[in-house]
Short mmCIF file of C-alpha atoms in Angstrom, two decimals:
data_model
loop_
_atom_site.label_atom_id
_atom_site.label_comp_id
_atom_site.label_asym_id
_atom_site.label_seq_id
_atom_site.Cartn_x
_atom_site.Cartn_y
_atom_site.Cartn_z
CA UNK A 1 160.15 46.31 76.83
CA UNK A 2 161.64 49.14 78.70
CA UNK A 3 160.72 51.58 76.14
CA UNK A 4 156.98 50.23 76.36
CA UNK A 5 157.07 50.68 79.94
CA UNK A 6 158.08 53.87 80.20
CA UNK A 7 155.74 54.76 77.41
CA UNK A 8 152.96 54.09 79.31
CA UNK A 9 154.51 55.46 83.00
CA UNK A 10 153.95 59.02 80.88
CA UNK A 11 150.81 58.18 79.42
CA UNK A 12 149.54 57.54 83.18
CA UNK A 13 151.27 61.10 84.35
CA UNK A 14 149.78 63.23 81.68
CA UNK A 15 146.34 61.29 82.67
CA UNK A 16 146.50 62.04 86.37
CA UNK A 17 147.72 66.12 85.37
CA UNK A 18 144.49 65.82 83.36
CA UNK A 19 142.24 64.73 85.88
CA UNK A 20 143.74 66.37 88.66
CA UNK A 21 142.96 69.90 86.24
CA UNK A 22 139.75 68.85 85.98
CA UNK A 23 138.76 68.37 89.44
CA UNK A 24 140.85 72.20 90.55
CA UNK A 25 138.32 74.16 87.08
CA UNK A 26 135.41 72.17 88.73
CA UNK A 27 136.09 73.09 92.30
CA UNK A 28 136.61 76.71 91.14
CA UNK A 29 133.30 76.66 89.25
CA UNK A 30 131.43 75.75 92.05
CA UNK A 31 132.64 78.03 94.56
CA UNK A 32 131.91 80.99 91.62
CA UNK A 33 128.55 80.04 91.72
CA UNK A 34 127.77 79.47 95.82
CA UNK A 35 129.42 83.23 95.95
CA UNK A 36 127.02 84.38 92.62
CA UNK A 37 123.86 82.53 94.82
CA UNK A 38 125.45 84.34 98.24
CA UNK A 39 125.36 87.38 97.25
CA UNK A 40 121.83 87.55 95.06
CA UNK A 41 119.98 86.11 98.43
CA UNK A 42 121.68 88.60 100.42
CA UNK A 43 119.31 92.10 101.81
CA UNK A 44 120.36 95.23 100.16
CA UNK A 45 122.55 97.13 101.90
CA UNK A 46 121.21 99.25 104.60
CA UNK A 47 122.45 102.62 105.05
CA UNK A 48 123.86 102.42 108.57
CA UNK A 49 122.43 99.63 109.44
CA UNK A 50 123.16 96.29 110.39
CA UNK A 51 121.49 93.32 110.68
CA UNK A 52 123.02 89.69 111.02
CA UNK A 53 119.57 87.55 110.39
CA UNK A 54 121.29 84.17 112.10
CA UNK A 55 121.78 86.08 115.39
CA UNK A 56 119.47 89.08 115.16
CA UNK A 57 121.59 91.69 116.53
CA UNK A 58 122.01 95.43 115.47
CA UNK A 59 124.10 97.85 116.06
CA UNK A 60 123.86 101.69 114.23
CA UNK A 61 126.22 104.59 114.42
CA UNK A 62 125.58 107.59 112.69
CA UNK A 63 127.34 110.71 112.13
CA UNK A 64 126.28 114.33 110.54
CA UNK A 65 128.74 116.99 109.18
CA UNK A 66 128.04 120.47 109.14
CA UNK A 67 127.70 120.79 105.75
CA UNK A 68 125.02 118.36 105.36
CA UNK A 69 126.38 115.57 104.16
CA UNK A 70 126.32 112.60 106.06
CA UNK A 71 128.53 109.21 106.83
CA UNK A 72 127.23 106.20 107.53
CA UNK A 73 129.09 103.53 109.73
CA UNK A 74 127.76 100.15 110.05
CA UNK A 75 128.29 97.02 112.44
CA UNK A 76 127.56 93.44 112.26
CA UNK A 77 128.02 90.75 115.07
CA UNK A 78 128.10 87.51 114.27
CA UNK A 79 128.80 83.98 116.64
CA UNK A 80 132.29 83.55 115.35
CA UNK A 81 132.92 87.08 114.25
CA UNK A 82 133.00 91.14 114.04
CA UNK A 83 133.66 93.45 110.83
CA UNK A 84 132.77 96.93 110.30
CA UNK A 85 132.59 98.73 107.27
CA UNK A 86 132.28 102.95 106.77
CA UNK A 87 130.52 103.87 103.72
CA UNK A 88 130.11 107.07 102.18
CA UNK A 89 129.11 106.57 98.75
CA UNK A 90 125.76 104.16 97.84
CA UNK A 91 126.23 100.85 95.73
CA UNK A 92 126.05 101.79 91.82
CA UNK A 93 122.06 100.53 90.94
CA UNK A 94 119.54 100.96 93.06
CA UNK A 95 117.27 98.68 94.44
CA UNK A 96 113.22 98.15 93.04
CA UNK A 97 111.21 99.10 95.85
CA UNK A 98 108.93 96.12 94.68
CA UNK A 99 111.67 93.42 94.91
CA UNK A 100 112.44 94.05 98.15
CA UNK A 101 111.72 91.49 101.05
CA UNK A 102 111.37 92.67 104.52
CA UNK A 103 113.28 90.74 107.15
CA UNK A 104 111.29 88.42 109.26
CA UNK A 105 109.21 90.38 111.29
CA UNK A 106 109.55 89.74 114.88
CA UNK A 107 107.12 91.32 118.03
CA UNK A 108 108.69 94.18 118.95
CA UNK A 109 109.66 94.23 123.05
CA UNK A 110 109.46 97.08 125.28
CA UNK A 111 112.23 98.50 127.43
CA UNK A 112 111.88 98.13 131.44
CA UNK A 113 110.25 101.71 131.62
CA UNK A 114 107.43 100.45 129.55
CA UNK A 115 108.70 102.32 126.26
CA UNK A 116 109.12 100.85 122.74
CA UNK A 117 112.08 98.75 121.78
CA UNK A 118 112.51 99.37 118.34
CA UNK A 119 114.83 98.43 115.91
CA UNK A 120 114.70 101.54 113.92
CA UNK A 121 117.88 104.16 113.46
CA UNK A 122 115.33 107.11 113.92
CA UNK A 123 111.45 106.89 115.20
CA UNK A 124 108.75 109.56 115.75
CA UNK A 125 105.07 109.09 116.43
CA UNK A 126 103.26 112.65 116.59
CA UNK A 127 99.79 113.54 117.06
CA UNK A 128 98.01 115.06 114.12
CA UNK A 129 95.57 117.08 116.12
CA UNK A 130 98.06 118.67 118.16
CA UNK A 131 101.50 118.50 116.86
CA UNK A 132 103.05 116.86 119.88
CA UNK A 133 105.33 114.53 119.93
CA UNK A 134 104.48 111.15 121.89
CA UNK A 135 107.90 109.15 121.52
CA UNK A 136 111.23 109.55 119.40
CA UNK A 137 114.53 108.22 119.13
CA UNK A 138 117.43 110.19 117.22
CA UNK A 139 113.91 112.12 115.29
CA UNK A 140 115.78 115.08 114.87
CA UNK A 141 119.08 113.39 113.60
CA UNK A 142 119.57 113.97 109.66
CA UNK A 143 119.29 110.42 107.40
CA UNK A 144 118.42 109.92 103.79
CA UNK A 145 114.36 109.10 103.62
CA UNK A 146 114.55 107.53 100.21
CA UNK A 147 111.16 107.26 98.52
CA UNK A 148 109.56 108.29 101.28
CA UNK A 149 110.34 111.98 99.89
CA UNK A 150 107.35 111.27 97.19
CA UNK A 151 104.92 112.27 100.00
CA UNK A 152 106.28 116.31 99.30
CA UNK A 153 106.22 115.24 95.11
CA UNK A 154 102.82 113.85 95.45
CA UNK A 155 101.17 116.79 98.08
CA UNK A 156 102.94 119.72 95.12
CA UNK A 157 101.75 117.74 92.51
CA UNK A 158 98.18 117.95 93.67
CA UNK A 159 98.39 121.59 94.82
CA UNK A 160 99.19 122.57 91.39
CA UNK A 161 96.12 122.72 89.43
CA UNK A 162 93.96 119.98 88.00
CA UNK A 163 94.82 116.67 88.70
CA UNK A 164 93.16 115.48 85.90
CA UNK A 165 95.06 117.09 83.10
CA UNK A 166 97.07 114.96 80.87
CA UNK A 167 100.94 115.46 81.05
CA UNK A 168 103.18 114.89 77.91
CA UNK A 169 106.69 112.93 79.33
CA UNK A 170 109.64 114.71 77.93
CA UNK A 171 113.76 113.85 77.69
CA UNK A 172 114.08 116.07 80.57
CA UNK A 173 111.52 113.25 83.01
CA UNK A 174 114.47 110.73 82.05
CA UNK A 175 117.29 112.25 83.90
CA UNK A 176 118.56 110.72 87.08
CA UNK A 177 116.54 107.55 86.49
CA UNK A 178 117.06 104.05 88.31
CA UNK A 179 115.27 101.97 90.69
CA UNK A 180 111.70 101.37 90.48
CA UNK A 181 109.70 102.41 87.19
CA UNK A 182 106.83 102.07 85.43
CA UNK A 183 108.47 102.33 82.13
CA UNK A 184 106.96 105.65 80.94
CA UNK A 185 108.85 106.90 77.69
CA UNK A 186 108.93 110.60 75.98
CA UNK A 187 106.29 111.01 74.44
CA UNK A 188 103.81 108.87 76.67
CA UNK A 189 100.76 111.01 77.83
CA UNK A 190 99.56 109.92 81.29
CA UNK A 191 97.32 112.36 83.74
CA UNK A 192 98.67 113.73 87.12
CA UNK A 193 96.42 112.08 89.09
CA UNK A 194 97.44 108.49 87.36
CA UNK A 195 101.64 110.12 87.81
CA UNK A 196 100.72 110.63 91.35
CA UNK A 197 99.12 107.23 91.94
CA UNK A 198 102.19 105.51 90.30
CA UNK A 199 104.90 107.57 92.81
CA UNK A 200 102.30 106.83 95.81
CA UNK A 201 101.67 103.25 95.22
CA UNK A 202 104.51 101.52 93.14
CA UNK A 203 106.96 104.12 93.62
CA UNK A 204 107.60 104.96 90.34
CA UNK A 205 110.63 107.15 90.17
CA UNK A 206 109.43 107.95 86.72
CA UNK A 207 106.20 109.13 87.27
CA UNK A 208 107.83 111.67 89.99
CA UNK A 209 110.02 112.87 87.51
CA UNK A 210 107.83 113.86 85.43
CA UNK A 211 105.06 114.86 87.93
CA UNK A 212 107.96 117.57 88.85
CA UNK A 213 108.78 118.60 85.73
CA UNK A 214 105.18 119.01 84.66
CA UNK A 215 104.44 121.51 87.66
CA UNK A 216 108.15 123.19 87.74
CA UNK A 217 109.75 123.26 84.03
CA UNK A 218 112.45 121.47 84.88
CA UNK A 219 113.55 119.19 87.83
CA UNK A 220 115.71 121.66 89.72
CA UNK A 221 112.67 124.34 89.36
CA UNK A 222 110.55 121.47 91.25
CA UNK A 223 113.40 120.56 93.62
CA UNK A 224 113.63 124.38 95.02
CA UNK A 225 110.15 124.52 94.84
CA UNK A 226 109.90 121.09 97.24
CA UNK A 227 112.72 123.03 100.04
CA UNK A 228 110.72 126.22 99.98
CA UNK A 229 107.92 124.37 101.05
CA UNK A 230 110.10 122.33 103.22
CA UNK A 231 110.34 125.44 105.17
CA UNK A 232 106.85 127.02 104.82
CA UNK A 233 105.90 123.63 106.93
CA UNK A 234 108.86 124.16 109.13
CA UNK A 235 110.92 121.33 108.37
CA UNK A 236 114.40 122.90 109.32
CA UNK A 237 116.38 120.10 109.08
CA UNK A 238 116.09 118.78 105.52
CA UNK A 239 116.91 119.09 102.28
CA UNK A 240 115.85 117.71 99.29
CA UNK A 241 118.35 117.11 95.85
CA UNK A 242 115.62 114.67 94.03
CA UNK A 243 111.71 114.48 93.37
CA UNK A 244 111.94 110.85 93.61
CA UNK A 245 113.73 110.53 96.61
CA UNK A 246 116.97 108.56 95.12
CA UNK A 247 120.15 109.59 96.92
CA UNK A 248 122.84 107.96 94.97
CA UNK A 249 123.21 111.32 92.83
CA UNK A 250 123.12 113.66 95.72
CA UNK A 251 126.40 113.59 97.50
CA UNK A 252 124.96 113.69 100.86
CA UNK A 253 122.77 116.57 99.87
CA UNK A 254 119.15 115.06 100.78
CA UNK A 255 118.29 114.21 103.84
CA UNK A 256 115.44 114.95 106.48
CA UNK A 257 114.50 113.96 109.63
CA UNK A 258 111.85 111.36 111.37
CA UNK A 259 110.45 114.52 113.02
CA UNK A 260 110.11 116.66 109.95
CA UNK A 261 108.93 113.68 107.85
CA UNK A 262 106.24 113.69 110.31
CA UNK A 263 105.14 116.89 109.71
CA UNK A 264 105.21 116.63 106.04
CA UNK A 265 103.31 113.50 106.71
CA UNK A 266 100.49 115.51 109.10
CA UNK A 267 100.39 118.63 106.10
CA UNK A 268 99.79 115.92 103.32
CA UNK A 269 96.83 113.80 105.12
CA UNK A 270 95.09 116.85 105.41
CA UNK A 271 94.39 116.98 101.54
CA UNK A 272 91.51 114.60 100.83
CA UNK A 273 93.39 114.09 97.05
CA UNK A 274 96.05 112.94 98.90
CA UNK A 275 94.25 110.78 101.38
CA UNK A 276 92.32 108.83 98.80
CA UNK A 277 95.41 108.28 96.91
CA UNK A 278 97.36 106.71 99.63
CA UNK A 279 94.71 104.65 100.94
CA UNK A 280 94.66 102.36 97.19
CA UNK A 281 95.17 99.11 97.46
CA UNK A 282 95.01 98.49 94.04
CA UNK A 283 94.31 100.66 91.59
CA UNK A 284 94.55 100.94 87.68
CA UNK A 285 96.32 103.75 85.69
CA UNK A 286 96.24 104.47 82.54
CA UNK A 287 99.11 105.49 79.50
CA UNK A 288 100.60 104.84 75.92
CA UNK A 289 101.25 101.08 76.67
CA UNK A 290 98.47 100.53 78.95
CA UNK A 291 95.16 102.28 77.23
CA UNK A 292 91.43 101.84 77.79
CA UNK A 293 89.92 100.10 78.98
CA UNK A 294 92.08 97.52 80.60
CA UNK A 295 94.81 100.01 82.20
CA UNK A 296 97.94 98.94 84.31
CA UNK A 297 96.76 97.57 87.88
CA UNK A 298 99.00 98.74 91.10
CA UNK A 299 98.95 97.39 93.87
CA UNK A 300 100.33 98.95 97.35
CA UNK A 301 103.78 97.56 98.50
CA UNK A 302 101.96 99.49 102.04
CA UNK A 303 101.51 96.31 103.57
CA UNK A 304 100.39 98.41 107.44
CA UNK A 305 97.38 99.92 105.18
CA UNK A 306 94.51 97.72 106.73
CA UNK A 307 93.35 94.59 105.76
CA UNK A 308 96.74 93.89 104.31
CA UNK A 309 99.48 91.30 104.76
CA UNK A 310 100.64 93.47 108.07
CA UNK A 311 97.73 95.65 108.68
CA UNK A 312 96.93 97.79 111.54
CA UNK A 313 93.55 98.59 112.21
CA UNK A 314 92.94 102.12 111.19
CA UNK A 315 96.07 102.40 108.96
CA UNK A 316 95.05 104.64 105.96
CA UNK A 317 98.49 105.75 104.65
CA UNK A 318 101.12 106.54 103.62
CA UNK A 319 104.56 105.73 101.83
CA UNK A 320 107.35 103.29 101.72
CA UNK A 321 110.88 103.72 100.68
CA UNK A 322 113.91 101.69 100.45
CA UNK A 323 117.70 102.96 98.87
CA UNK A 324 120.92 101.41 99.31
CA UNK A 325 122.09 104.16 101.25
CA UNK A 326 118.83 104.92 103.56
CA UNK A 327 117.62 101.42 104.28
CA UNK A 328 114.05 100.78 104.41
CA UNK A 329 111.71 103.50 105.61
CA UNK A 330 107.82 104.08 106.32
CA UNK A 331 105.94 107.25 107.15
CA UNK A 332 102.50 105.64 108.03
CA UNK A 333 99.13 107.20 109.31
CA UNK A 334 96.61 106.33 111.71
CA UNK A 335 92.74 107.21 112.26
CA UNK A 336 91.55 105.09 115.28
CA UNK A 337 88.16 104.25 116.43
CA UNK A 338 89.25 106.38 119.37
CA UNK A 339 89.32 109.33 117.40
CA UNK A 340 93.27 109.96 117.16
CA UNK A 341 95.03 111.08 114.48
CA UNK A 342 98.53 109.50 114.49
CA UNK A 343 101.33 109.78 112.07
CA UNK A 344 104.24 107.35 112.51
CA UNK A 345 107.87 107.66 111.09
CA UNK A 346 111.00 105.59 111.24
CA UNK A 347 113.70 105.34 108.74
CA UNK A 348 116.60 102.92 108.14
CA UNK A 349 114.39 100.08 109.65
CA UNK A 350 114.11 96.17 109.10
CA UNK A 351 111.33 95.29 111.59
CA UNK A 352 109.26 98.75 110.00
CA UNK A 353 105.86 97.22 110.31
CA UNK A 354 105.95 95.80 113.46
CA UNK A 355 108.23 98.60 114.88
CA UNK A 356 104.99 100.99 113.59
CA UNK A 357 102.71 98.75 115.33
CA UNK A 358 104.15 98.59 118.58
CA UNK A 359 104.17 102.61 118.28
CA UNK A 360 100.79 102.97 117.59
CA UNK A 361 99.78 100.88 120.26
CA UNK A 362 102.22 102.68 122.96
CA UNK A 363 100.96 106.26 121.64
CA UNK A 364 97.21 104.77 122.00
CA UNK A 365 97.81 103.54 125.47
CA UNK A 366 98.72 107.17 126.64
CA UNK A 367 95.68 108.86 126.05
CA UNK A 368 92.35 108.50 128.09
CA UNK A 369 89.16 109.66 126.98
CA UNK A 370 87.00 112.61 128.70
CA UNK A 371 83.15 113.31 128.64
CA UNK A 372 82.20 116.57 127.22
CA UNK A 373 80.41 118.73 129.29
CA UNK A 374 76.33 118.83 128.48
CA UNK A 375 75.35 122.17 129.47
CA UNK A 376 75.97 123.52 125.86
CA UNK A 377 73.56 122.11 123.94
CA UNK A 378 71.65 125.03 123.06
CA UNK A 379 70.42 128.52 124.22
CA UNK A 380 69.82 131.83 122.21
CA UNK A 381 72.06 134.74 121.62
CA UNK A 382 71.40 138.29 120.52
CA UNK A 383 70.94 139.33 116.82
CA UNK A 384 72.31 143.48 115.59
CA UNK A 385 70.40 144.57 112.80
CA UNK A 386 67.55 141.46 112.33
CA UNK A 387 64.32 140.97 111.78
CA UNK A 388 64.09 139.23 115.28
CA UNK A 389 66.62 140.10 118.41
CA UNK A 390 67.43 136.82 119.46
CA UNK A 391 68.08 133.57 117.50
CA UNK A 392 68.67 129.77 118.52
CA UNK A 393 72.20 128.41 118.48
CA UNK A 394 73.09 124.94 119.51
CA UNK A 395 76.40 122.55 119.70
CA UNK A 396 76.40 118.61 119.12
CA UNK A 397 79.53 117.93 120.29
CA UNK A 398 81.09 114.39 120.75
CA UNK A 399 80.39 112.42 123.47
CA UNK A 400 84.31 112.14 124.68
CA UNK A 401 87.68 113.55 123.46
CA UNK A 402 91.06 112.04 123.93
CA UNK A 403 93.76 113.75 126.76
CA UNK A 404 97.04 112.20 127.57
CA UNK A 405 96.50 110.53 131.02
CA UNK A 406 99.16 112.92 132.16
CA UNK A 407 97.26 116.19 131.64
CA UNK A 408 93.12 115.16 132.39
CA UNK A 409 93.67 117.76 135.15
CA UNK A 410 95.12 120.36 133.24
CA UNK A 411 92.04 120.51 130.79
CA UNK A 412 90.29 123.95 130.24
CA UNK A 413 86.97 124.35 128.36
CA UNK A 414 85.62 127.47 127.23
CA UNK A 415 82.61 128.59 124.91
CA UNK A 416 83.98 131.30 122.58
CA UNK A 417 81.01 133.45 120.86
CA UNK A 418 80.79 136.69 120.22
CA UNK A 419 78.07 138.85 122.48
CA UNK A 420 76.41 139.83 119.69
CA UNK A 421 75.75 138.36 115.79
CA UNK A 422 75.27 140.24 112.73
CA UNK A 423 72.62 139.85 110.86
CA UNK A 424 71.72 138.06 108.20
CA UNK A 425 71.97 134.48 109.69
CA UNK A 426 71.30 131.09 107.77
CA UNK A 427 70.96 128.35 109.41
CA UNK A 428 74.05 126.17 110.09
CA UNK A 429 76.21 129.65 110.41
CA UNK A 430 78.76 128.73 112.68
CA UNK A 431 78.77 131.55 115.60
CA UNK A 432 81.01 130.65 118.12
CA UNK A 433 83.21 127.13 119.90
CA UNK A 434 83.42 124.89 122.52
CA UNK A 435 86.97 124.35 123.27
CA UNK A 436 88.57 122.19 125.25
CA UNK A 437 92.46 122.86 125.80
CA UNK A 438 95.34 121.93 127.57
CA UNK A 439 98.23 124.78 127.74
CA UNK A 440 96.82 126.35 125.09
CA UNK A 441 96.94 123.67 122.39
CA UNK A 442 93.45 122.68 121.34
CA UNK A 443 92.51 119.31 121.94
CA UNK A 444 88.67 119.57 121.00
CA UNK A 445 86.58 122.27 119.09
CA UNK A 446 82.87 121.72 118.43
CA UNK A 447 81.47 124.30 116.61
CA UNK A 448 78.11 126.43 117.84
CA UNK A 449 75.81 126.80 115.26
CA UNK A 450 72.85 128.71 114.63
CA UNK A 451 69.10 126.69 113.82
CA UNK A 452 67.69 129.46 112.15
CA UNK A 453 67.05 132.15 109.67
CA UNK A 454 67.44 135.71 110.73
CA UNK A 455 66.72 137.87 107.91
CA UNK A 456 68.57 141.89 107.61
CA UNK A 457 66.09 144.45 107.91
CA UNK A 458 68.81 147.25 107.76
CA UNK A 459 69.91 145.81 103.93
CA UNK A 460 73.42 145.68 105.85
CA UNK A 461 74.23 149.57 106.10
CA UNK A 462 73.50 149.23 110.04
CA UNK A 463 75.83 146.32 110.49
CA UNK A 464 78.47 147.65 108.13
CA UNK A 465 78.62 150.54 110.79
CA UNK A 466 78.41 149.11 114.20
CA UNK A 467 81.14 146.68 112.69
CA UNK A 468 83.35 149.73 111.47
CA UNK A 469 82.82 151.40 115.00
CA UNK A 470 83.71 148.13 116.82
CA UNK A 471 86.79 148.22 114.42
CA UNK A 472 87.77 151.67 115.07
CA UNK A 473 87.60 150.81 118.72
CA UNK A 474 90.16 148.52 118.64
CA UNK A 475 92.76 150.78 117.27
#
């Protein structure tokens, strides 16, 4: 009896080790997988910044060595607690620019002086027409720009040569490949126009790749080519180590600036190539897996462009970007009803399109617009070496131009045309300008034109030589 007993006193022990193992592997199981869920719904990291979505506060903190390279130290407050982490080296794998889901995006508020609150690590809005600069924060502080940098692969590309040719992908496109592709493969055949649509549009690091290579030999040939321009356009503070803009093999070595992004983004809207190729909002391309007649269809992840999910009225360009180590960056453009040109730039950004929204709409608020003076609209001027001596010129200039509020009083106008004009003269021959100018930066130039036909009656001899006399004059 005792022997039965105790019999079954183990039997019960060895059942309650069993269960009780049971319960510990199925506890442990599910905590794996609420971690494995955690972490997949989680934001890519953000370069140096932080953002706690349950409380909305950000802190950033940035810091530039001489050399270049950069560290990136980032802050996030929570209700219950505070943890800061320094990092100098990107996650291994970046992330698809097309996977990537904005925070929510919230109004942006202003500050008490009226200026933009934004969320941004670095801002710049600049206008086009002039250059200047009509708000910033930290735009001349150094930061990774991830893909962002296509704008200078896409604007070389297109200077090149012929953007229709057909490029042949070799082994040496494939180097330093990861994030966002379009799958291209040696041996594919694509054209540079379709490459530069791709880098634009979907962000194919890929397609910039090879884009470079094509133009340059080899990617470093394309990459020195990219900083030499860098500087033609005067962007002193950058660098660049990749066509496609990916940082994670650069060891701090690329980098730029919201203010020189700006003026690569001003150069590059001023090539209608570019400026068509920008403004897609879908578009098809065509290679080795995707022939005629169907093609591959892109579609923008440029959700300012208008008409889109976050569209600003008169947004007509220009690039996203998004890296582990940069955060998520626009360079965006602006042609208003008003007549500005704006371009708009802010990288390492959560709130990016409302942040470019609310900096449009400051920028617009500071301008006012002016009536052009009438009194130009036509009179004659004297012809050298015609078969009349006087011919018609006119100017139809716009009706207003835009000032900053601050500097209506400041405004000079002048009509610039030489005394005399040369003969022969077709009609439509520009001869001269209206300006209008503030400090000596152009804010308005209408051109005076001539209505006529003058013909030569000298067969040029007679203006070759008051011209060389005039010439020799000024020496």
């Amino acid at each position: 009896m005792n022997s039965l007993y105790n019999n079954s006193k183990g039997n019960i022990k060895n059942l309650l080790r069993q269960t009780a193992a049971l319960i510990i592997s199925a506890l442990m199981v599910t905590a794996f997988a609420f971690s494995a869920s955690a972490e997949r719904n989680t934001l890519p990291a953000s370069g140096n910044s932080a953002y706690d979505m349950r409380t909305s506060k950000r802190t950033t903190s940035t810091t530039a060595s001489q050399n270049g390279s950069t560290t990136f130290s980032t802050t996030s407050t929570t209700s219950s607690e505070t943890s800061t982490t320094t990092t100098t080296r990107p996650k291994v794998g970046e992330v698809n620019e097309n996977d990537v889901e904005d925070a929510v995006q919230t109004a942006t508020e202003l500050n008490e002086d009226g200026t933009p609150k934004i969320t941004a690590g670095s801002a710049v809005i600049m206008d086009c027409d002039t250059g200047m600069v009509l708000y910033g924060v930290n735009e001349n502080q150094k930061r990774p720009m991830a893909s962002t940098t296509k704008i200078m692969t896409c604007i070389l590309a297109l200077e090149s040569g012929d953007i229709g040719r057909t490029v042949t992908v070799t082994e040496d496109c494939m180097q330093l490949l990861d994030g966002t592709q379009i799958g291209l493969k040696p041996g594919y055949k694509i054209t540079m126009h379709d490459l530069c649509v791709a880098m634009m549009m979907y962000s194919g690091n890929d397609a910039a790749n090879t884009a470079a290579v094509a133009v340059s030999g080899s990617i470093s040939a394309f990459v020195s080519l990219m900083n030499e321009k860098a500087t033609q356009l005067g962007m002193l503070n950058t660098h660049f180590d990749t066509p496609s803009g990916l940082d994670q093999f650069s060891d701090g070595a690329h980098y730029s600036t919201a203010y020189d992004m700006a003026l690569l983004g001003r150069y590059a809207m001023q090539n209608s190539d570019f400026r068509a190729i920008v403004g897609f909002k879908a578009r098809n391309i065509y290679y080795d897996e995707f022939p005629m007649p169907k093609g591959r269809m892109l579609v923008t992840h440029n959700y300012l462009l208008e008409g889109q999910q976050y569209g600003y009225e008169g947004c007509d360009g220009i690039k996203t970007g998004v890296t582990n180590l940069a955060g998520q960056c626009l360079v965006s453009h602006v042609t208003s009803k008003e007549g500005l040109h704006l371009v708009c730039v802010t990288l390492n950004n959560l709130n990016r399109w409302n942040d470019h929204k609310t900096l449009y709409n400051y920028a617009k608020s500071l301008y006012e617009q002016v009536n052009v003076d009438p009194d130009v609209s036509s009179f004659d001027s004297t012809i050298v070496g015609g078969n009349r001596k006087r011919v018609h010129v006119e100017c139809r200039p716009a009706a207003t131009f835009n000032v900053l509020k601050t500097q209506t009083k400041d405004v000079v106008r002048e009509v610039v045309c030489d005394e005399f004009i040369y003969a022969p003269v077709c009609k439509g021959d520009v001869v001269g300008h209206l300006r209008y100018s503030v400090n000596g930066i152009v804010l308005a130039d209408y051109p005076i034109t001539a209505t006529e036909d003058i013909r030569s009656v000298t067969n040029g001899w007679f203006t070759d030589y008051i011209k060389a006399i005039e010439e020799r004059s000024r020496k």
